[in-house]
Structures are given as C-alpha cells and as structure tokens.
Short mmCIF file of C-alpha atoms and ligand atoms in Angstrom, two decimals:
data_model
loop_
_atom_site.label_atom_id
_atom_site.label_comp_id
_atom_site.label_asym_id
_atom_site.label_seq_id
_atom_site.Cartn_x
_atom_site.Cartn_y
_atom_site.Cartn_z
CA LYS F 1 21.05 -23.74 -32.90
CA LYS F 2 23.00 -20.59 -33.75
CA LEU F 3 22.37 -19.05 -37.16
CA GLY F 4 25.30 -17.90 -39.27
CA PHE F 5 25.63 -14.17 -39.96
CA ALA F 6 27.73 -12.59 -42.71
CA ILE F 7 28.93 -9.10 -41.76
CA VAL F 8 28.95 -6.78 -44.78
CA GLY F 9 31.16 -3.71 -44.19
CA LEU F 10 33.83 -4.00 -41.51
CA GLY F 11 33.85 -0.36 -40.43
CA LYS F 12 33.75 1.40 -37.09
CA PHE F 13 30.30 0.35 -35.88
CA ALA F 14 30.71 -3.25 -37.04
CA GLN F 15 34.13 -3.64 -35.43
CA GLU F 16 33.61 -1.66 -32.24
CA GLN F 17 30.02 -2.55 -31.31
CA MET F 18 28.35 -5.28 -33.30
CA MET F 19 31.00 -7.95 -33.84
CA PRO F 20 31.99 -8.04 -30.14
CA ALA F 21 28.28 -8.38 -29.20
CA PHE F 22 27.96 -11.80 -30.86
CA LYS F 23 29.71 -13.36 -27.85
CA ASP F 24 26.54 -12.54 -25.84
CA CYS F 25 24.18 -14.01 -28.45
CA LYS F 26 22.19 -17.22 -27.90
CA TYR F 27 21.11 -17.71 -31.52
CA ALA F 28 23.57 -15.79 -33.69
CA ARG F 29 27.21 -16.25 -34.64
CA ILE F 30 29.54 -14.74 -37.23
CA THR F 31 30.28 -17.18 -40.04
CA ALA F 32 31.34 -14.91 -42.92
CA LEU F 33 32.84 -11.48 -43.61
CA VAL F 34 32.40 -9.23 -46.63
CA SER F 35 34.99 -6.49 -47.14
CA GLY F 36 36.87 -4.56 -49.79
CA SER F 37 40.01 -4.90 -47.71
CA PRO F 38 41.44 -8.48 -47.72
CA ASP F 39 44.00 -7.79 -44.99
CA LYS F 40 41.41 -6.38 -42.60
CA ALA F 41 39.03 -9.25 -43.36
CA LYS F 42 41.75 -11.88 -42.78
CA LYS F 43 42.75 -10.32 -39.47
CA LEU F 44 39.14 -10.12 -38.23
CA ALA F 45 38.39 -13.63 -39.48
CA ALA F 46 41.24 -14.96 -37.36
CA GLU F 47 40.06 -12.94 -34.37
CA TYR F 48 36.46 -14.15 -34.61
CA GLY F 49 37.17 -17.72 -35.69
CA VAL F 50 35.66 -17.26 -39.16
CA ASP F 51 36.83 -19.76 -41.78
CA ALA F 52 39.05 -17.93 -44.32
CA LYS F 53 37.06 -19.55 -47.16
CA ASN F 54 34.04 -17.54 -45.94
CA ILE F 55 35.64 -14.18 -46.70
CA TYR F 56 33.99 -12.33 -49.58
CA ASN F 57 34.58 -9.02 -51.33
CA TYR F 58 32.04 -6.72 -52.98
CA ARG F 59 32.53 -8.30 -56.41
CA ASN F 60 32.13 -11.97 -55.49
CA PHE F 61 29.51 -11.25 -52.78
CA ASP F 62 26.69 -12.83 -54.83
CA SER F 63 28.38 -16.24 -54.63
CA ILE F 64 27.41 -16.22 -50.93
CA LYS F 65 24.25 -17.92 -52.24
CA ASP F 66 26.23 -21.18 -52.42
CA ASN F 67 27.36 -20.93 -48.79
CA PRO F 68 25.08 -22.84 -46.40
CA ALA F 69 27.03 -21.46 -43.41
CA VAL F 70 25.35 -18.10 -44.01
CA ASP F 71 21.70 -17.67 -42.99
CA VAL F 72 21.58 -13.91 -42.43
CA VAL F 73 23.41 -11.07 -44.15
CA TYR F 74 23.98 -8.08 -41.84
CA ILE F 75 24.55 -4.85 -43.77
CA VAL F 76 26.71 -2.28 -41.98
CA LEU F 77 27.63 -0.19 -45.03
CA PRO F 78 27.09 3.53 -45.71
CA VAL F 79 23.36 4.21 -46.15
CA GLY F 80 23.57 4.79 -49.90
CA LEU F 81 24.66 1.15 -50.34
CA HIS F 82 21.98 -0.47 -48.15
CA ALA F 83 19.50 -1.00 -50.97
CA GLU F 84 21.96 -2.58 -53.40
CA TYR F 85 23.34 -5.05 -50.85
CA THR F 86 19.94 -5.91 -49.35
CA ILE F 87 18.61 -6.73 -52.80
CA ARG F 88 21.71 -8.74 -53.73
CA ALA F 89 21.48 -10.64 -50.42
CA ALA F 90 17.79 -11.44 -50.97
CA LYS F 91 18.56 -12.66 -54.49
CA ALA F 92 21.25 -14.86 -52.94
CA GLY F 93 18.51 -16.41 -50.80
CA LYS F 94 19.63 -14.89 -47.50
CA HIS F 95 17.68 -13.13 -44.74
CA VAL F 96 18.72 -9.51 -44.21
CA LEU F 97 19.43 -7.39 -41.16
CA CYS F 98 20.16 -3.85 -42.36
CA GLU F 99 21.48 -0.89 -40.39
CA LYS F 100 19.48 2.30 -39.92
CA PRO F 101 18.57 4.56 -41.66
CA MET F 102 17.13 2.02 -44.09
CA ALA F 103 18.04 3.78 -47.38
CA ASN F 104 18.34 7.12 -49.15
CA THR F 105 14.83 7.14 -50.62
CA GLU F 106 11.35 5.68 -50.11
CA LYS F 107 11.68 3.99 -53.49
CA ASP F 108 14.87 2.20 -52.38
CA CYS F 109 13.14 1.09 -49.16
CA GLN F 110 10.20 -0.30 -51.11
CA GLN F 111 12.51 -2.18 -53.47
CA MET F 112 14.31 -3.71 -50.47
CA ILE F 113 10.98 -4.84 -48.97
CA ASP F 114 9.82 -6.23 -52.30
CA ALA F 115 13.10 -8.10 -52.95
CA CYS F 116 13.00 -9.82 -49.56
CA GLN F 117 9.32 -10.63 -49.90
CA LYS F 118 9.85 -12.10 -53.36
CA ALA F 119 12.70 -14.23 -52.05
CA GLY F 120 10.60 -15.32 -49.06
CA LYS F 121 13.26 -13.92 -46.69
CA LYS F 122 13.03 -11.79 -43.53
CA LEU F 123 14.08 -8.14 -43.58
CA MET F 124 14.78 -6.36 -40.32
CA ILE F 125 16.09 -2.83 -39.74
CA ALA F 126 18.60 -2.54 -36.91
CA TYR F 127 16.78 -0.13 -34.59
CA ARG F 128 18.81 -1.13 -31.53
CA ALA F 129 16.95 1.23 -29.16
CA GLN F 130 13.83 -0.90 -29.63
CA TYR F 131 15.73 -3.85 -28.09
CA GLU F 132 17.29 -1.83 -25.25
CA PRO F 133 15.98 -2.33 -21.66
CA PHE F 134 15.63 1.34 -20.59
CA ASN F 135 13.68 2.22 -23.73
CA LEU F 136 11.49 -0.87 -23.33
CA GLU F 137 10.89 0.08 -19.68
CA ALA F 138 9.93 3.63 -20.74
CA ILE F 139 7.43 2.25 -23.26
CA ALA F 140 5.97 -0.17 -20.66
CA ARG F 141 5.55 2.58 -18.04
CA ILE F 142 3.85 4.88 -20.55
CA ARG F 143 1.49 2.10 -21.69
CA LYS F 144 0.63 1.27 -18.06
CA GLY F 145 -0.44 4.89 -17.60
CA GLU F 146 2.25 5.82 -15.08
CA LEU F 147 2.60 9.29 -16.61
CA GLY F 148 -1.12 9.80 -17.09
CA LYS F 149 -2.22 10.87 -20.55
CA VAL F 150 0.86 11.72 -22.62
CA MET F 151 0.64 15.25 -24.03
CA GLN F 152 4.07 16.01 -25.47
CA ILE F 153 7.59 14.73 -26.12
CA THR F 154 10.90 16.45 -26.66
CA ALA F 155 13.81 14.53 -28.15
CA ASP F 156 17.33 15.70 -28.96
CA HIS F 157 20.10 13.91 -30.81
CA GLY F 158 23.35 15.45 -31.93
CA ARG F 159 27.12 15.26 -32.07
CA ILE F 160 29.99 16.94 -33.89
CA VAL F 161 30.47 15.38 -37.31
CA ASP F 162 34.19 15.23 -38.07
CA PRO F 163 34.98 13.98 -41.59
CA THR F 164 38.64 15.03 -41.41
CA GLY F 165 39.29 13.42 -38.01
CA ASP F 166 37.08 10.32 -38.16
CA GLN F 167 37.18 8.00 -41.16
CA ALA F 168 33.61 6.84 -40.38
CA ASP F 169 32.35 10.40 -40.90
CA THR F 170 33.76 10.87 -44.41
CA TRP F 171 30.72 9.30 -46.12
CA ARG F 172 28.32 10.99 -43.67
CA VAL F 173 28.85 14.39 -45.31
CA GLN F 174 28.37 13.03 -48.85
CA LYS F 175 24.75 13.16 -49.99
CA LYS F 176 25.03 10.14 -52.27
CA LEU F 177 26.32 7.85 -49.51
CA ALA F 178 24.48 9.34 -46.52
CA GLY F 179 21.17 10.37 -48.09
CA GLY F 180 21.18 13.51 -45.93
CA GLY F 181 22.83 14.97 -42.87
CA SER F 182 22.17 14.84 -39.14
CA LEU F 183 18.49 13.97 -39.61
CA MET F 184 19.27 10.71 -41.43
CA ASP F 185 22.03 9.74 -39.01
CA LEU F 186 20.88 11.07 -35.60
CA GLY F 187 17.53 12.83 -35.84
CA ILE F 188 16.12 9.44 -36.81
CA TYR F 189 16.59 8.38 -33.16
CA SER F 190 14.37 11.29 -32.02
CA LEU F 191 11.83 10.47 -34.73
CA ASN F 192 11.77 6.72 -34.09
CA ALA F 193 11.53 7.32 -30.31
CA ALA F 194 8.59 9.71 -30.73
CA ARG F 195 6.85 6.91 -32.68
CA TYR F 196 7.61 4.03 -30.29
CA LEU F 197 6.92 6.10 -27.17
CA THR F 198 3.49 7.20 -28.40
CA GLY F 199 2.71 4.02 -30.34
CA GLU F 200 1.17 6.33 -32.94
CA GLU F 201 2.07 7.51 -36.45
CA PRO F 202 2.48 11.26 -37.02
CA VAL F 203 -0.05 12.94 -39.31
CA GLU F 204 1.60 16.33 -39.75
CA VAL F 205 5.16 17.72 -39.62
CA THR F 206 6.81 21.15 -39.57
CA ALA F 207 10.55 21.85 -39.70
CA LEU F 208 13.32 24.44 -39.76
CA GLU F 209 16.84 23.79 -41.00
CA MET F 210 20.07 25.71 -40.38
CA SER F 211 23.41 24.87 -41.97
CA ASP F 212 26.45 27.13 -42.30
CA GLN F 213 27.03 27.26 -46.05
CA ALA F 214 30.67 28.32 -45.49
CA ASP F 215 31.38 25.15 -43.50
CA PRO F 216 32.73 22.51 -45.93
CA ARG F 217 31.01 19.76 -43.90
CA PHE F 218 27.62 21.13 -44.86
CA LYS F 219 28.08 21.59 -48.61
CA GLU F 220 25.99 18.50 -49.38
CA VAL F 221 24.14 17.57 -46.18
CA GLU F 222 22.32 19.51 -43.46
CA ASP F 223 23.70 20.38 -40.05
CA ARG F 224 20.81 21.24 -37.71
CA ILE F 225 17.17 20.50 -38.25
CA HIS F 226 14.33 21.00 -35.77
CA PHE F 227 11.02 19.30 -36.42
CA THR F 228 7.60 19.03 -34.86
CA LEU F 229 5.27 16.05 -35.18
CA ARG F 230 1.54 16.03 -34.55
CA PHE F 231 0.08 12.64 -33.61
CA PRO F 232 -3.57 11.60 -34.11
CA SER F 233 -4.34 11.65 -30.35
CA GLY F 234 -3.10 15.25 -30.16
CA ILE F 235 0.37 14.49 -28.77
CA LEU F 236 2.99 16.94 -30.06
CA ALA F 237 6.68 16.03 -30.35
CA THR F 238 9.45 18.59 -30.76
CA CYS F 239 12.70 17.07 -31.94
CA THR F 240 16.18 18.41 -32.67
CA SER F 241 18.98 16.93 -34.69
CA SER F 242 22.48 18.37 -34.99
CA TYR F 243 25.93 17.72 -36.47
CA SER F 244 27.57 20.76 -34.84
CA THR F 245 26.92 20.43 -31.11
CA GLU F 246 28.47 18.29 -28.37
CA GLY F 247 26.97 14.81 -28.01
CA VAL F 248 23.38 14.47 -26.80
CA LYS F 249 20.99 11.50 -27.00
CA ARG F 250 17.97 12.21 -24.83
CA TYR F 251 14.21 12.51 -24.63
CA ARG F 252 11.51 13.56 -22.21
CA VAL F 253 7.89 12.40 -22.24
CA PHE F 254 5.40 14.79 -20.60
CA GLY F 255 2.21 13.30 -19.20
CA GLN F 256 -0.65 14.86 -17.27
CA LYS F 257 0.52 13.13 -14.05
CA ALA F 258 4.29 12.87 -14.47
CA TRP F 259 7.22 13.23 -16.85
CA LEU F 260 9.85 10.65 -17.81
CA ASP F 261 13.40 11.50 -18.81
CA LEU F 262 15.85 9.20 -20.53
CA ASP F 263 19.25 10.89 -20.72
CA PRO F 264 21.19 9.28 -22.20
CA ALA F 265 18.34 7.55 -24.01
CA THR F 266 20.05 5.92 -26.97
CA ASP F 267 23.64 5.50 -25.86
CA TYR F 268 25.51 2.26 -26.50
CA TYR F 269 26.17 1.28 -22.87
CA GLU F 270 24.81 3.92 -20.54
CA HIS F 271 21.24 5.00 -19.85
CA LYS F 272 19.53 6.92 -17.10
CA MET F 273 15.82 7.21 -16.37
CA VAL F 274 14.31 9.85 -14.09
CA ILE F 275 10.59 10.17 -13.41
CA GLY F 276 9.23 13.34 -11.89
CA ASP F 277 5.87 14.47 -10.55
CA LYS F 278 4.49 16.99 -8.05
CA ASP F 279 5.98 14.99 -5.15
CA GLY F 280 9.54 14.91 -6.50
CA GLN F 281 11.80 12.77 -8.64
CA GLN F 282 12.83 9.12 -8.64
CA GLN F 283 15.41 7.14 -10.55
CA PRO F 284 14.04 3.60 -11.18
CA LYS F 285 16.57 0.76 -10.94
CA ILE F 286 16.85 -0.83 -14.37
CA LYS F 287 19.56 -3.27 -15.39
CA GLU F 288 21.67 -2.35 -18.41
CA GLY F 289 21.51 -5.06 -21.09
CA ASN F 290 23.38 -5.74 -24.32
CA GLN F 291 21.00 -4.17 -26.85
CA PHE F 292 23.21 -5.26 -29.77
CA ALA F 293 23.06 -8.93 -28.77
CA ALA F 294 19.31 -8.65 -28.09
CA GLU F 295 18.80 -7.21 -31.58
CA LEU F 296 20.91 -9.91 -33.27
CA ASP F 297 19.14 -12.66 -31.32
CA HIS F 298 15.75 -11.21 -32.27
CA MET F 299 16.69 -11.40 -35.95
CA ALA F 300 17.85 -15.00 -35.51
CA GLU F 301 14.73 -15.99 -33.55
CA CYS F 302 12.48 -14.50 -36.23
CA VAL F 303 14.21 -16.69 -38.83
CA LEU F 304 14.20 -19.79 -36.62
CA GLN F 305 10.54 -19.41 -35.64
CA ASN F 306 9.34 -17.88 -38.92
CA LYS F 307 8.13 -14.68 -37.21
CA THR F 308 8.00 -11.12 -38.56
CA PRO F 309 10.68 -8.95 -36.91
CA LYS F 310 9.51 -6.26 -34.50
CA THR F 311 11.34 -3.70 -36.68
CA PRO F 312 10.76 -4.96 -40.25
CA GLY F 313 11.50 -3.15 -43.50
CA GLU F 314 8.14 -1.39 -43.22
CA GLU F 315 9.33 0.25 -39.97
CA GLY F 316 12.41 1.59 -41.75
CA LEU F 317 10.27 2.85 -44.64
CA LYS F 318 7.94 4.73 -42.24
CA ASP F 319 10.89 6.72 -40.87
CA ILE F 320 12.29 7.47 -44.33
CA ARG F 321 8.84 8.65 -45.49
CA LEU F 322 8.65 10.97 -42.45
CA ILE F 323 12.24 12.16 -42.96
CA MET F 324 11.33 13.13 -46.53
CA ALA F 325 8.26 15.00 -45.20
CA ILE F 326 10.49 16.80 -42.66
CA TYR F 327 12.92 17.82 -45.43
CA GLU F 328 9.99 19.05 -47.51
CA ALA F 329 8.61 21.06 -44.59
CA ALA F 330 12.03 22.62 -43.99
CA ARG F 331 12.46 23.41 -47.69
CA THR F 332 9.00 24.89 -48.25
CA GLY F 333 8.37 26.39 -44.81
CA LYS F 334 4.95 24.72 -44.94
CA LYS F 335 3.25 22.10 -42.78
CA VAL F 336 3.39 18.73 -44.50
CA LYS F 337 0.60 16.16 -44.03
CA VAL F 338 1.66 12.52 -44.01
P1 LIG S 401 32.16 3.21 -41.41
O1 LIG S 401 32.57 4.14 -42.47
O2 LIG S 401 33.11 3.02 -40.26
O3 LIG S 401 31.84 1.77 -41.99
C1 LIG S 401 31.36 1.57 -43.29
C2 LIG S 401 32.16 0.46 -43.96
O4 LIG S 401 31.71 0.33 -45.30
C3 LIG S 401 33.67 0.75 -44.02
O5 LIG S 401 34.37 -0.38 -43.60
C4 LIG S 401 33.89 1.02 -45.51
O6 LIG S 401 35.18 0.61 -45.94
C5 LIG S 401 32.82 0.17 -46.15
N1 LIG S 401 32.50 0.58 -47.52
C6 LIG S 401 32.26 -0.29 -48.51
N2 LIG S 401 32.01 0.35 -49.66
C7 LIG S 401 32.11 1.66 -49.40
C8 LIG S 401 31.97 2.82 -50.21
N3 LIG S 401 31.65 2.75 -51.50
N4 LIG S 401 32.13 4.01 -49.61
C9 LIG S 401 32.41 4.10 -48.29
N5 LIG S 401 32.56 3.02 -47.49
C10 LIG S 401 32.41 1.81 -48.04
O7 LIG S 401 30.74 3.72 -40.88
P2 LIG S 401 29.92 3.22 -39.62
O8 LIG S 401 29.84 4.32 -38.65
O9 LIG S 401 30.44 1.92 -39.16
O10 LIG S 401 28.46 3.05 -40.25
C11 LIG S 401 28.08 1.93 -41.02
C12 LIG S 401 26.57 1.74 -40.97
O11 LIG S 401 26.17 1.51 -39.62
C13 LIG S 401 25.73 2.92 -41.44
O12 LIG S 401 24.57 2.45 -42.04
C14 LIG S 401 25.39 3.64 -40.15
O13 LIG S 401 24.23 4.43 -40.26
C15 LIG S 401 25.21 2.48 -39.23
N6 LIG S 401 25.45 2.81 -37.82
C16 LIG S 401 24.51 2.46 -36.92
C17 LIG S 401 24.69 2.74 -35.60
C18 LIG S 401 23.69 2.30 -34.59
O14 LIG S 401 23.81 2.67 -33.43
N7 LIG S 401 22.70 1.51 -34.98
C19 LIG S 401 25.85 3.40 -35.18
C20 LIG S 401 26.80 3.74 -36.13
C21 LIG S 401 26.59 3.43 -37.45
#
C-alpha cells in the first residue's frame, strides 16, 4: 500500500527534487497539494495526477483533516513557517515530514514534537543525507573500525546566496523566515554529519562569525561561521559554513589508521568517497541511490509499521539546540557547554 502525501509549499526544492522522486517510491505517493498559487497548483496537480479536489491553500489547509487520501503532510516551506504548519497538520490528524532545519527556535521545535505526540502522529525531519548510500557507507566503515579510532573531522558547506537572482533565496536572507543565515541552511549539514559520523553528541562548542555589514544580503542573517565541536570521546570537529563562496559540500574523517573523504558528501545526485592511508588511496565502488525516495519511503514505512523515524523531531531539535549554542559562542567569543 502506498500512503498519500500532501506537499505543502510548491517551491524550488519541492518541484525540482522531491516531487519527481515519488516515482521511485514503494510506499509513498502524492495525493494532495497545498499552495498559495492556484495556477501553479493546478498545473502540478495535472502533471502528477493529483485530483483537483485535493488542492488546498494556506487558509483552508486545516480542512485537510477531512481528507482520507492524505496520510502524511510534507512541509517544504521557509523555515519560519515549519512550526505553524507542523502543528496545524498534527491537529488535522496527519503525520508530518518536515524539511530541515526544523524551526527557528528550540521552543518551536519542542511545540512541534509535543503537537505530534499529543495527536499520536509521527514527526520526521527530512535529513536526506541520513538516507543516502555514500553517507551510510561512510558511517558503516567508521563503525567497523576501518579508519581506526576516529580523532577528528572537518566538514565544509557553502554556496553563494543570491536573493536577487534566485527566488528561493529571497526568504533565506530574512531572519524571520530563515531563522539565521548559512548555518541554518548549510552549516547544519556539517553539524549533522559530525553527529552521525561520530555517533556522539557534542558537549562543547566554539565559533567565529564574519559577515560584511555593507552587503545587503547580510543585514539580517550571517554569511560565514566557523565552529568547533568537542565530543565526549575526545573527537574534535571543525566545521565551516558560508553564503559567499562557491559551492562546497564535503567532509573528511581522520582516524588513527586512515582517513575518509566524501566530496561531494551531501550533493543531490553525485558523491565521491576516497579512503587514504600510509599505503595510498582507494575509491570504493558505491552505487548512487535516490536519497529523496529512500527518505520518503522511510517516513511511509514508519507510519505503516508504527515505528519511530530514524530522524524524528528530537533529531531536529538537537541540531537547533547546537546551532543556538554556536550562535552564542560566536556572539560572546566564549566556549559554550551543551
Ligand atoms: P522556495 O522559496 O523555493 O520554496 C518555498 C515555498 O514556500 C515557495 O513555493 C513559496 O511560495 C512558499 N511560501 C508559502 N508561504 C510563504 C511565505 N510566507 N513566504 C515565503 N514563501 C512562502 O524554497 P526552497 O529552497 O524550496 O526551500 C523550502 C524548504 O525546503 C526549506 O525548509 C528549505 O530549508 C528546505 N530545503 C531542503 C533541502 C534539502 O536538501 N533537504 C534543499 C533545499 C531546500
């Protein structure tokens, strides 16, 4: 059985990556669309075979509760709207898949968790990298001890944010809708990777931030932020996040026996792993897989089998709590314990 998903927010990521991925899903299909633009919704409904009576807007969204064709609401809106729509979806009796980063504040994250719990519905945060084969292979090799004891990690994520050239970037430079700058949008990949690669939770963070105050893009949100994480076992992670440098999505894990590179690590369709040690380097053969479909199917399977998602609301909250600690460290210039 395929569960019905309602897509909330028909923007760039929804249209270009997620909606096309449903064709590769075993347990998920699109049954409803939620949009402020009726023409766009009608056109996409026709394209994806969605019944026109299952098109909603942001005002009548709550009536989705009466629609048995919808099991899961997938929220692909600007971050500042994630909490409101997750809570409304839970109140409508629907399970929720919500895009990363989870929300602007820890309080919003907690309210999202509470609303879904109260409604007896699943909440999953769409951390696609945790459903992606190269990242899963990296985790497996680390756990098997292939690198020896892991000592440190570096992770870099960045791209040029372009609010005048790319419609999808207009909200990303507005604090209210984005919650913050490159750290919320991209640095979160470095942060989340450092956590899933080590399997540990950081206990201490430091950070430095640099944003050109004369650049209109960085009036409300930060450009570059570098942060360091200390893990309980002693592993250190050094991460960078940027909105003003050419695209990068990579990490390196340094063990006592070997290092492992993933570059790109968190791309949509392309990944490359290299492992190096004193004898040289090798590039393991790993098959690319559709991480978007894997993520959607995981959500559906969790609902069908009544399982807790691998990346539940609590996972999203952990990152937001750490992001707030990183901002505090950058602001105060002091180490922050978490
Ligand atoms: P986008 O701007 O293209 O899409 C957002 C959609 O929300 C648009 O269709 C917009 O019209 C709609 N919207 C509704 N109310 C709005 C309001 N009040 N203000 C602004 N827009 C409003 O952005 P996007 O890049 O598609 O990002 C959407 C979400 O997906 C974000 O949460 C983002 O972080 C996430 N995302 C995740 C990934 C990933 O790899 N997991 C990649 C890109 C984006």
